[in-house]
Amino acid sequence: MLKLDPNDSRAPFQQIADHFRRVIAAGDLAPGDKLPSHGKIAGEVGVAVGTVKHAFSLLQSEGLIVTRQGQGAFVRTKPLPETADEAVIANLQRAVEALTARVEAVERKLGES
């Protein structure tokens, strides 16, 4: 059963998300399994439904769960492809390199003044 730790400095939505990360990683919730409803979790833990929605949104953005309108949230059956993450990282690295070059050019110009 999920319980929030009042001594934990993390926000309740983060504690809820971490709980489900652990449960999914341990295999206690298998791919395709339905997660409890927002309302059920909120009632058990004593938080607002919006807090649970925030946690589920985080899990969805991490590719751990999928939500279906009117059906609920489910453990993702197929992990997101690694190549998508690699492509994003490569794009970010190129953007950082381009920005670094621009900053260096500005610093050179300022140094010449």
XYZ file of C-alpha atoms in Angstrom:
113
model
C 0.000 0.000 0.000
C 1.183 3.460 -0.855
C 1.926 5.785 2.036
C 3.442 9.227 1.917
C 6.389 9.952 4.171
C 5.728 13.222 6.028
C 9.492 13.548 6.654
C 10.309 13.302 2.944
C 11.193 16.683 1.459
C 9.890 15.642 -1.963
C 6.447 16.773 -3.045
C 3.615 14.232 -2.698
C 3.319 13.813 -6.483
C 7.013 12.851 -6.607
C 6.585 10.302 -3.818
C 3.593 8.795 -5.632
C 5.504 8.631 -8.923
C 8.491 7.020 -7.172
C 6.217 4.413 -5.604
C 4.864 3.378 -8.994
C 8.355 3.407 -10.543
C 9.457 0.915 -7.893
C 6.327 -1.239 -8.253
C 6.719 -1.366 -12.046
C 10.479 -2.040 -11.859
C 9.894 -4.861 -9.365
C 7.335 -6.444 -11.688
C 4.494 -6.104 -9.185
C 2.656 -4.268 -11.970
C 3.333 -6.014 -15.261
C 3.102 -4.536 -18.762
C -0.563 -4.019 -19.589
C -1.715 -3.989 -15.959
C -4.165 -1.257 -15.005
C -3.142 1.196 -12.299
C -5.628 2.189 -9.593
C -7.796 5.197 -10.422
C -6.777 8.730 -9.512
C -9.635 8.922 -7.052
C -8.764 5.648 -5.331
C -5.127 6.619 -4.849
C -6.039 10.141 -3.721
C -8.465 8.746 -1.144
C -6.003 6.185 0.202
C -3.129 8.637 0.460
C -5.089 11.717 1.474
C -4.140 14.025 -1.379
C -6.054 15.855 -4.084
C -6.861 14.032 -7.316
C -4.744 16.646 -9.119
C -1.689 15.461 -7.184
C -2.177 11.923 -8.476
C -2.769 13.230 -12.002
C 0.511 15.124 -11.766
C 2.331 11.937 -10.719
C 0.749 9.950 -13.558
C 1.636 12.700 -16.041
C 5.254 12.418 -14.941
C 5.204 8.626 -15.328
C 3.623 8.984 -18.760
C 6.296 11.466 -19.874
C 8.934 8.955 -18.739
C 7.319 6.279 -20.902
C 6.363 4.014 -18.002
C 2.589 4.236 -18.372
C -0.020 5.103 -20.958
C -3.410 6.619 -20.272
C -6.562 5.976 -22.241
C -9.471 8.375 -22.034
C -12.299 6.780 -20.074
C -10.339 3.579 -19.408
C -7.573 4.544 -17.022
C -3.796 4.235 -16.843
C -1.839 1.136 -17.790
C 1.768 0.005 -17.534
C 3.335 0.480 -20.960
C 3.609 -2.813 -22.828
C 6.554 -1.727 -24.971
C 9.322 0.521 -23.716
C 10.038 3.656 -25.681
C 12.796 3.072 -28.220
C 16.254 4.055 -27.055
C 17.000 5.617 -30.430
C 14.469 8.370 -29.743
C 16.376 9.358 -26.605
C 19.700 9.167 -28.450
C 18.397 11.440 -31.212
C 17.154 13.989 -28.680
C 20.505 13.940 -26.882
C 22.392 14.385 -30.160
C 20.190 17.364 -31.084
C 20.736 18.921 -27.675
C 24.493 18.433 -27.929
C 24.549 20.159 -31.330
C 22.488 23.044 -29.950
C 24.830 23.455 -26.974
C 27.874 23.428 -29.265
C 26.289 26.082 -31.499
C 25.407 28.262 -28.513
C 28.903 27.847 -27.080
C 30.411 29.031 -30.360
C 28.107 32.063 -30.395
C 28.957 32.978 -26.799
C 32.675 32.668 -27.550
C 32.252 34.967 -30.571
C 30.447 37.565 -28.441
C 33.139 37.343 -25.759
C 35.854 37.874 -28.377
C 34.044 40.963 -29.704
C 33.625 42.352 -26.202
C 37.298 41.728 -25.491
C 38.295 43.720 -28.579
C 36.290 46.777 -27.504
